[in-house]
PDB file of C-alpha atoms in Angstrom:
ATOM      1  CA  UNK A   1      54.532 -48.443  27.186  1.00  0.00           C
ATOM      2  CA  UNK A   2      51.799 -48.360  25.579  1.00  0.00           C
ATOM      3  CA  UNK A   3      48.946 -46.357  27.336  1.00  0.00           C
ATOM      4  CA  UNK A   4      45.308 -44.904  27.336  1.00  0.00           C
ATOM      5  CA  UNK A   5      43.547 -42.768  29.881  1.00  0.00           C
ATOM      6  CA  UNK A   6      40.594 -41.925  29.966  1.00  0.00           C
ATOM      7  CA  UNK A   7      40.347 -39.526  33.309  1.00  0.00           C
ATOM      8  CA  UNK A   8      36.776 -39.156  33.248  1.00  0.00           C
ATOM      9  CA  UNK A   9      34.605 -42.152  35.050  1.00  0.00           C
ATOM     10  CA  UNK A  10      31.425 -40.936  34.907  1.00  0.00           C
ATOM     11  CA  UNK A  11      29.590 -37.708  33.175  1.00  0.00           C
ATOM     12  CA  UNK A  12      25.834 -36.681  33.415  1.00  0.00           C
ATOM     13  CA  UNK A  13      24.437 -33.938  31.253  1.00  0.00           C
ATOM     14  CA  UNK A  14      21.179 -32.966  30.642  1.00  0.00           C
ATOM     15  CA  UNK A  15      19.741 -33.435  27.096  1.00  0.00           C
ATOM     16  CA  UNK A  16      21.044 -31.168  24.380  1.00  0.00           C
ATOM     17  CA  UNK A  17      23.990 -30.150  26.201  1.00  0.00           C
ATOM     18  CA  UNK A  18      27.261 -30.561  24.302  1.00  0.00           C
ATOM     19  CA  UNK A  19      29.834 -33.069  25.867  1.00  0.00           C
ATOM     20  CA  UNK A  20      33.230 -34.081  25.155  1.00  0.00           C
ATOM     21  CA  UNK A  21      35.403 -37.124  26.000  1.00  0.00           C
ATOM     22  CA  UNK A  22      38.740 -37.235  27.175  1.00  0.00           C
ATOM     23  CA  UNK A  23      41.511 -39.719  25.881  1.00  0.00           C
ATOM     24  CA  UNK A  24      44.681 -39.446  26.372  1.00  0.00           C
ATOM     25  CA  UNK A  25      47.731 -41.908  24.583  1.00  0.00           C
ATOM     26  CA  UNK A  26      51.056 -43.112  25.206  1.00  0.00           C
ATOM     27  CA  UNK A  27      53.290 -44.686  22.675  1.00  0.00           C
ATOM     28  CA  UNK A  28      56.556 -44.488  21.065  1.00  0.00           C
ATOM     29  CA  UNK A  29      55.549 -45.783  17.869  1.00  0.00           C
ATOM     30  CA  UNK A  30      55.202 -43.297  15.030  1.00  0.00           C
ATOM     31  CA  UNK A  31      52.492 -45.634  12.947  1.00  0.00           C
ATOM     32  CA  UNK A  32      49.464 -46.282  15.228  1.00  0.00           C
ATOM     33  CA  UNK A  33      45.826 -46.593  15.182  1.00  0.00           C
ATOM     34  CA  UNK A  34      43.019 -45.169  17.564  1.00  0.00           C
ATOM     35  CA  UNK A  35      39.717 -45.705  17.954  1.00  0.00           C
ATOM     36  CA  UNK A  36      36.385 -44.976  19.752  1.00  0.00           C
ATOM     37  CA  UNK A  37      33.694 -47.418  20.603  1.00  0.00           C
ATOM     38  CA  UNK A  38      30.721 -47.266  21.971  1.00  0.00           C
ATOM     39  CA  UNK A  39      29.014 -49.979  24.820  1.00  0.00           C
ATOM     40  CA  UNK A  40      25.381 -49.646  25.412  1.00  0.00           C
ATOM     41  CA  UNK A  41      23.967 -51.432  28.204  1.00  0.00           C
ATOM     42  CA  UNK A  42      22.936 -54.566  26.214  1.00  0.00           C
ATOM     43  CA  UNK A  43      27.106 -54.963  26.047  1.00  0.00           C
ATOM     44  CA  UNK A  44      27.765 -54.875  22.500  1.00  0.00           C
ATOM     45  CA  UNK A  45      30.662 -52.675  21.517  1.00  0.00           C
ATOM     46  CA  UNK A  46      29.794 -50.295  19.040  1.00  0.00           C
ATOM     47  CA  UNK A  47      32.589 -49.015  16.416  1.00  0.00           C
ATOM     48  CA  UNK A  48      32.690 -45.432  15.759  1.00  0.00           C
ATOM     49  CA  UNK A  49      35.764 -44.172  14.601  1.00  0.00           C
ATOM     50  CA  UNK A  50      39.310 -45.232  13.381  1.00  0.00           C
ATOM     51  CA  UNK A  51      42.421 -43.015  13.070  1.00  0.00           C
ATOM     52  CA  UNK A  52      45.511 -43.425  11.973  1.00  0.00           C
ATOM     53  CA  UNK A  53      48.466 -41.123  13.375  1.00  0.00           C
ATOM     54  CA  UNK A  54      49.340 -39.824  10.022  1.00  0.00           C
ATOM     55  CA  UNK A  55      45.906 -38.068   9.827  1.00  0.00           C
ATOM     56  CA  UNK A  56      45.292 -35.334  11.660  1.00  0.00           C
ATOM     57  CA  UNK A  57      42.400 -33.702  10.422  1.00  0.00           C
ATOM     58  CA  UNK A  58      39.394 -33.088  12.728  1.00  0.00           C
ATOM     59  CA  UNK A  59      36.105 -35.570  11.726  1.00  0.00           C
ATOM     60  CA  UNK A  60      32.869 -34.895  12.019  1.00  0.00           C
ATOM     61  CA  UNK A  61      29.953 -37.387  11.890  1.00  0.00           C
ATOM     62  CA  UNK A  62      26.408 -36.070  12.555  1.00  0.00           C
ATOM     63  CA  UNK A  63      26.306 -35.196  15.851  1.00  0.00           C
ATOM     64  CA  UNK A  64      29.772 -36.744  16.834  1.00  0.00           C
ATOM     65  CA  UNK A  65      33.190 -35.031  16.258  1.00  0.00           C
ATOM     66  CA  UNK A  66      36.695 -36.077  17.281  1.00  0.00           C
ATOM     67  CA  UNK A  67      39.603 -33.625  17.921  1.00  0.00           C
ATOM     68  CA  UNK A  68      42.918 -35.704  16.881  1.00  0.00           C
ATOM     69  CA  UNK A  69      46.136 -33.809  18.220  1.00  0.00           C
ATOM     70  CA  UNK A  70      49.208 -35.594  18.627  1.00  0.00           C
ATOM     71  CA  UNK A  71      51.250 -32.928  20.171  1.00  0.00           C
ATOM     72  CA  UNK A  72      49.133 -33.428  23.143  1.00  0.00           C
ATOM     73  CA  UNK A  73      48.869 -37.068  22.376  1.00  0.00           C
ATOM     74  CA  UNK A  74      45.040 -36.401  22.966  1.00  0.00           C
ATOM     75  CA  UNK A  75      42.118 -37.921  20.671  1.00  0.00           C
ATOM     76  CA  UNK A  76      38.694 -36.412  22.452  1.00  0.00           C
ATOM     77  CA  UNK A  77      35.280 -37.130  21.167  1.00  0.00           C
ATOM     78  CA  UNK A  78      32.667 -34.455  21.330  1.00  0.00           C
ATOM     79  CA  UNK A  79      28.918 -35.113  21.416  1.00  0.00           C
ATOM     80  CA  UNK A  80      26.755 -32.030  20.023  1.00  0.00           C
ATOM     81  CA  UNK A  81      23.316 -31.557  21.448  1.00  0.00           C
ATOM     82  CA  UNK A  82      23.262 -35.094  23.217  1.00  0.00           C
ATOM     83  CA  UNK A  83      20.669 -37.432  23.335  1.00  0.00           C
ATOM     84  CA  UNK A  84      19.145 -39.783  25.873  1.00  0.00           C
ATOM     85  CA  UNK A  85      20.072 -42.780  23.666  1.00  0.00           C
ATOM     86  CA  UNK A  86      23.872 -41.416  23.720  1.00  0.00           C
ATOM     87  CA  UNK A  87      23.636 -42.890  27.324  1.00  0.00           C
ATOM     88  CA  UNK A  88      26.656 -45.522  27.213  1.00  0.00           C
ATOM     89  CA  UNK A  89      30.159 -46.054  28.168  1.00  0.00           C
ATOM     90  CA  UNK A  90      32.767 -45.030  25.618  1.00  0.00           C
ATOM     91  CA  UNK A  91      36.140 -46.730  25.165  1.00  0.00           C
ATOM     92  CA  UNK A  92      39.363 -45.651  23.707  1.00  0.00           C
ATOM     93  CA  UNK A  93      41.705 -47.850  22.204  1.00  0.00           C
ATOM     94  CA  UNK A  94      45.132 -47.832  20.417  1.00  0.00           C
ATOM     95  CA  UNK A  95      46.735 -50.293  18.324  1.00  0.00           C
ATOM     96  CA  UNK A  96      50.499 -50.315  17.531  1.00  0.00           C
ATOM     97  CA  UNK A  97      53.349 -52.282  16.719  1.00  0.00           C
ATOM     98  CA  UNK A  98      54.925 -52.400  20.033  1.00  0.00           C
ATOM     99  CA  UNK A  99      52.012 -53.346  21.496  1.00  0.00           C
ATOM    100  CA  UNK A 100      51.946 -56.340  19.053  1.00  0.00           C
ATOM    101  CA  UNK A 101      48.726 -54.654  17.349  1.00  0.00           C
ATOM    102  CA  UNK A 102      46.714 -55.832  20.655  1.00  0.00           C
ATOM    103  CA  UNK A 103      44.171 -53.227  21.649  1.00  0.00           C
ATOM    104  CA  UNK A 104      44.909 -50.975  24.287  1.00  0.00           C
ATOM    105  CA  UNK A 105      41.703 -49.825  26.238  1.00  0.00           C
ATOM    106  CA  UNK A 106      41.430 -47.066  28.117  1.00  0.00           C
ATOM    107  CA  UNK A 107      38.827 -47.618  31.261  1.00  0.00           C
ATOM    108  CA  UNK A 108      36.067 -46.154  29.822  1.00  0.00           C
ATOM    109  CA  UNK A 109      33.848 -43.524  30.220  1.00  0.00           C
ATOM    110  CA  UNK A 110      30.117 -43.650  31.366  1.00  0.00           C
ATOM    111  CA  UNK A 111      27.788 -41.019  30.109  1.00  0.00           C
ATOM    112  CA  UNK A 112      24.554 -40.492  31.425  1.00  0.00           C
ATOM    113  CA  UNK A 113      22.170 -37.886  29.518  1.00  0.00           C
ATOM    114  CA  UNK A 114      19.190 -36.982  31.249  1.00  0.00           C
ATOM    115  CA  UNK A 115      16.207 -35.971  29.724  1.00  0.00           C
TER     116      UNK A 115
ATOM    117  CA  UNK B   1      31.306 -56.291   5.932  1.00  0.00           C
ATOM    118  CA  UNK B   2      33.657 -57.406   8.625  1.00  0.00           C
ATOM    119  CA  UNK B   3      30.687 -58.726  11.015  1.00  0.00           C
ATOM    120  CA  UNK B   4      31.820 -61.418  14.182  1.00  0.00           C
ATOM    121  CA  UNK B   5      29.283 -63.456  15.533  1.00  0.00           C
ATOM    122  CA  UNK B   6      29.248 -65.212  19.066  1.00  0.00           C
ATOM    123  CA  UNK B   7      27.025 -67.679  20.279  1.00  0.00           C
ATOM    124  CA  UNK B   8      25.306 -68.134  22.747  1.00  0.00           C
ATOM    125  CA  UNK B   9      24.556 -64.582  23.441  1.00  0.00           C
ATOM    126  CA  UNK B  10      23.878 -65.700  27.153  1.00  0.00           C
ATOM    127  CA  UNK B  11      24.231 -69.004  29.300  1.00  0.00           C
ATOM    128  CA  UNK B  12      23.415 -70.008  32.607  1.00  0.00           C
ATOM    129  CA  UNK B  13      25.090 -73.252  33.795  1.00  0.00           C
ATOM    130  CA  UNK B  14      25.233 -75.277  36.851  1.00  0.00           C
ATOM    131  CA  UNK B  15      28.942 -74.778  38.975  1.00  0.00           C
ATOM    132  CA  UNK B  16      31.082 -77.713  37.935  1.00  0.00           C
ATOM    133  CA  UNK B  17      30.102 -77.823  34.282  1.00  0.00           C
ATOM    134  CA  UNK B  18      31.802 -76.862  31.062  1.00  0.00           C
ATOM    135  CA  UNK B  19      30.634 -74.014  28.645  1.00  0.00           C
ATOM    136  CA  UNK B  20      31.728 -73.355  25.103  1.00  0.00           C
ATOM    137  CA  UNK B  21      31.621 -70.294  23.711  1.00  0.00           C
ATOM    138  CA  UNK B  22      31.769 -69.910  19.570  1.00  0.00           C
ATOM    139  CA  UNK B  23      33.540 -66.861  17.500  1.00  0.00           C
ATOM    140  CA  UNK B  24      32.749 -66.943  13.820  1.00  0.00           C
ATOM    141  CA  UNK B  25      34.055 -64.365  11.452  1.00  0.00           C
ATOM    142  CA  UNK B  26      30.995 -64.471   9.132  1.00  0.00           C
ATOM    143  CA  UNK B  27      32.285 -62.772   5.794  1.00  0.00           C
ATOM    144  CA  UNK B  28      36.236 -62.500   5.998  1.00  0.00           C
ATOM    145  CA  UNK B  29      39.183 -64.752   7.273  1.00  0.00           C
ATOM    146  CA  UNK B  30      40.401 -64.263  10.566  1.00  0.00           C
ATOM    147  CA  UNK B  31      44.039 -65.064  11.161  1.00  0.00           C
ATOM    148  CA  UNK B  32      43.714 -63.702  14.375  1.00  0.00           C
ATOM    149  CA  UNK B  33      41.368 -63.611  17.393  1.00  0.00           C
ATOM    150  CA  UNK B  34      41.123 -62.651  20.631  1.00  0.00           C
ATOM    151  CA  UNK B  35      38.921 -63.155  23.682  1.00  0.00           C
ATOM    152  CA  UNK B  36      38.224 -60.740  26.599  1.00  0.00           C
ATOM    153  CA  UNK B  37      36.324 -60.940  29.385  1.00  0.00           C
ATOM    154  CA  UNK B  38      35.043 -57.230  31.209  1.00  0.00           C
ATOM    155  CA  UNK B  39      33.535 -57.610  34.825  1.00  0.00           C
ATOM    156  CA  UNK B  40      31.022 -54.760  35.410  1.00  0.00           C
ATOM    157  CA  UNK B  41      31.930 -51.140  35.209  1.00  0.00           C
ATOM    158  CA  UNK B  42      35.378 -52.377  34.223  1.00  0.00           C
ATOM    159  CA  UNK B  43      36.792 -52.229  30.846  1.00  0.00           C
ATOM    160  CA  UNK B  44      37.866 -55.009  28.454  1.00  0.00           C
ATOM    161  CA  UNK B  45      40.791 -57.466  29.553  1.00  0.00           C
ATOM    162  CA  UNK B  46      42.220 -59.330  27.155  1.00  0.00           C
ATOM    163  CA  UNK B  47      42.408 -63.047  28.020  1.00  0.00           C
ATOM    164  CA  UNK B  48      44.023 -64.510  25.032  1.00  0.00           C
ATOM    165  CA  UNK B  49      45.132 -64.298  21.472  1.00  0.00           C
ATOM    166  CA  UNK B  50      44.585 -67.032  18.988  1.00  0.00           C
ATOM    167  CA  UNK B  51      45.833 -67.496  15.709  1.00  0.00           C
ATOM    168  CA  UNK B  52      44.801 -70.147  13.443  1.00  0.00           C
ATOM    169  CA  UNK B  53      45.945 -73.627  13.497  1.00  0.00           C
ATOM    170  CA  UNK B  54      48.287 -72.836  16.573  1.00  0.00           C
ATOM    171  CA  UNK B  55      48.172 -72.571  20.554  1.00  0.00           C
ATOM    172  CA  UNK B  56      46.839 -69.593  21.780  1.00  0.00           C
ATOM    173  CA  UNK B  57      48.658 -67.113  23.697  1.00  0.00           C
ATOM    174  CA  UNK B  58      47.698 -66.605  26.927  1.00  0.00           C
ATOM    175  CA  UNK B  59      47.957 -63.156  29.095  1.00  0.00           C
ATOM    176  CA  UNK B  60      49.564 -63.235  32.427  1.00  0.00           C
ATOM    177  CA  UNK B  61      47.350 -64.455  35.088  1.00  0.00           C
ATOM    178  CA  UNK B  62      44.861 -66.450  32.649  1.00  0.00           C
ATOM    179  CA  UNK B  63      44.529 -70.001  33.310  1.00  0.00           C
ATOM    180  CA  UNK B  64      45.130 -71.817  30.310  1.00  0.00           C
ATOM    181  CA  UNK B  65      43.772 -75.189  31.495  1.00  0.00           C
ATOM    182  CA  UNK B  66      40.558 -73.291  32.589  1.00  0.00           C
ATOM    183  CA  UNK B  67      39.854 -71.063  29.407  1.00  0.00           C
ATOM    184  CA  UNK B  68      40.595 -73.535  26.717  1.00  0.00           C
ATOM    185  CA  UNK B  69      41.094 -71.883  23.022  1.00  0.00           C
ATOM    186  CA  UNK B  70      40.900 -73.550  19.761  1.00  0.00           C
ATOM    187  CA  UNK B  71      40.939 -71.460  16.683  1.00  0.00           C
ATOM    188  CA  UNK B  72      40.648 -74.261  14.285  1.00  0.00           C
ATOM    189  CA  UNK B  73      39.807 -72.763  10.905  1.00  0.00           C
ATOM    190  CA  UNK B  74      40.027 -68.832  10.025  1.00  0.00           C
ATOM    191  CA  UNK B  75      36.187 -68.324  10.636  1.00  0.00           C
ATOM    192  CA  UNK B  76      36.159 -70.065  14.043  1.00  0.00           C
ATOM    193  CA  UNK B  77      37.194 -70.242  17.509  1.00  0.00           C
ATOM    194  CA  UNK B  78      35.914 -71.507  20.489  1.00  0.00           C
ATOM    195  CA  UNK B  79      36.586 -70.706  24.236  1.00  0.00           C
ATOM    196  CA  UNK B  80      35.748 -73.401  26.626  1.00  0.00           C
ATOM    197  CA  UNK B  81      35.162 -72.754  30.469  1.00  0.00           C
ATOM    198  CA  UNK B  82      36.019 -75.747  32.052  1.00  0.00           C
ATOM    199  CA  UNK B  83      34.606 -76.529  35.357  1.00  0.00           C
ATOM    200  CA  UNK B  84      33.214 -73.362  35.930  1.00  0.00           C
ATOM    201  CA  UNK B  85      32.841 -71.639  38.714  1.00  0.00           C
ATOM    202  CA  UNK B  86      30.401 -68.315  40.063  1.00  0.00           C
ATOM    203  CA  UNK B  87      33.650 -66.242  39.941  1.00  0.00           C
ATOM    204  CA  UNK B  88      33.773 -67.096  36.111  1.00  0.00           C
ATOM    205  CA  UNK B  89      30.604 -65.198  35.732  1.00  0.00           C
ATOM    206  CA  UNK B  90      31.457 -62.409  33.608  1.00  0.00           C
ATOM    207  CA  UNK B  91      30.973 -61.139  29.624  1.00  0.00           C
ATOM    208  CA  UNK B  92      32.973 -62.493  27.507  1.00  0.00           C
ATOM    209  CA  UNK B  93      33.720 -60.897  24.034  1.00  0.00           C
ATOM    210  CA  UNK B  94      35.638 -62.156  21.244  1.00  0.00           C
ATOM    211  CA  UNK B  95      37.432 -60.311  18.352  1.00  0.00           C
ATOM    212  CA  UNK B  96      38.926 -60.910  15.224  1.00  0.00           C
ATOM    213  CA  UNK B  97      41.584 -59.596  12.787  1.00  0.00           C
ATOM    214  CA  UNK B  98      41.577 -60.169   9.180  1.00  0.00           C
ATOM    215  CA  UNK B  99      44.349 -60.408   6.633  1.00  0.00           C
ATOM    216  CA  UNK B 100      43.919 -57.129   5.365  1.00  0.00           C
ATOM    217  CA  UNK B 101      44.457 -54.914   8.588  1.00  0.00           C
ATOM    218  CA  UNK B 102      46.694 -55.767  11.539  1.00  0.00           C
ATOM    219  CA  UNK B 103      45.692 -52.450  13.439  1.00  0.00           C
ATOM    220  CA  UNK B 104      41.947 -53.213  13.665  1.00  0.00           C
ATOM    221  CA  UNK B 105      39.907 -55.944  15.652  1.00  0.00           C
ATOM    222  CA  UNK B 106      36.026 -56.316  14.664  1.00  0.00           C
ATOM    223  CA  UNK B 107      33.992 -57.690  17.965  1.00  0.00           C
ATOM    224  CA  UNK B 108      31.435 -60.218  18.515  1.00  0.00           C
ATOM    225  CA  UNK B 109      28.419 -58.712  20.677  1.00  0.00           C
ATOM    226  CA  UNK B 110      29.280 -60.876  23.722  1.00  0.00           C
ATOM    227  CA  UNK B 111      28.398 -63.721  25.902  1.00  0.00           C
ATOM    228  CA  UNK B 112      26.895 -63.275  29.085  1.00  0.00           C
ATOM    229  CA  UNK B 113      28.073 -66.419  31.395  1.00  0.00           C
ATOM    230  CA  UNK B 114      26.257 -67.071  34.739  1.00  0.00           C
ATOM    231  CA  UNK B 115      27.386 -69.833  36.563  1.00  0.00           C
ATOM    232  CA  UNK B 116      24.887 -71.033  39.628  1.00  0.00           C
TER     233      UNK B 116
END
């Protein structure tokens, strides 16, 4: 079965704190892709990153970084020195052959960054 | 690249009327388009998958006669909510998948439907 779990429903941090959003996935496929999206209050999904199952290198993009660990089936997202503009709902998603390449979304994590 | 637009961005209608939402891939050909529905504080729920020139495949529990989907060309899909009722009020998001990659979808900005 394909599944994505984002156990953190809501996180509140104070500006400039670092925060990590967890994503755990399940799939029997060896080839798959994982994604992170940001959904600000406007509603539009903003693409953050895609990662295929064969690339376990961590990635850093400015204040954002991602840690992909196949051994624990996790693809965690860290925001360093958080800012108020980071306040949004963040979704992790999985796309794989067994799921006919449909996205399996996690339930999302609402991040509130307080000034 | 890979831009998807939706129109309208917001619509308010009276109960009993039908509403059409358009989803367009602006700079690529979309072999497959997806329609999602999102209730407040919830995740996206896939409603249906449509392939150009063929009938849409609806997810379990989604009424196909209520939510009519047409994917007439490689750049346009439409969702028509027929005889809308207040419980159909929601945020509808479309996405498109191109010829180049089967794993990734590109999302439209969404349409907020309010049925009075």
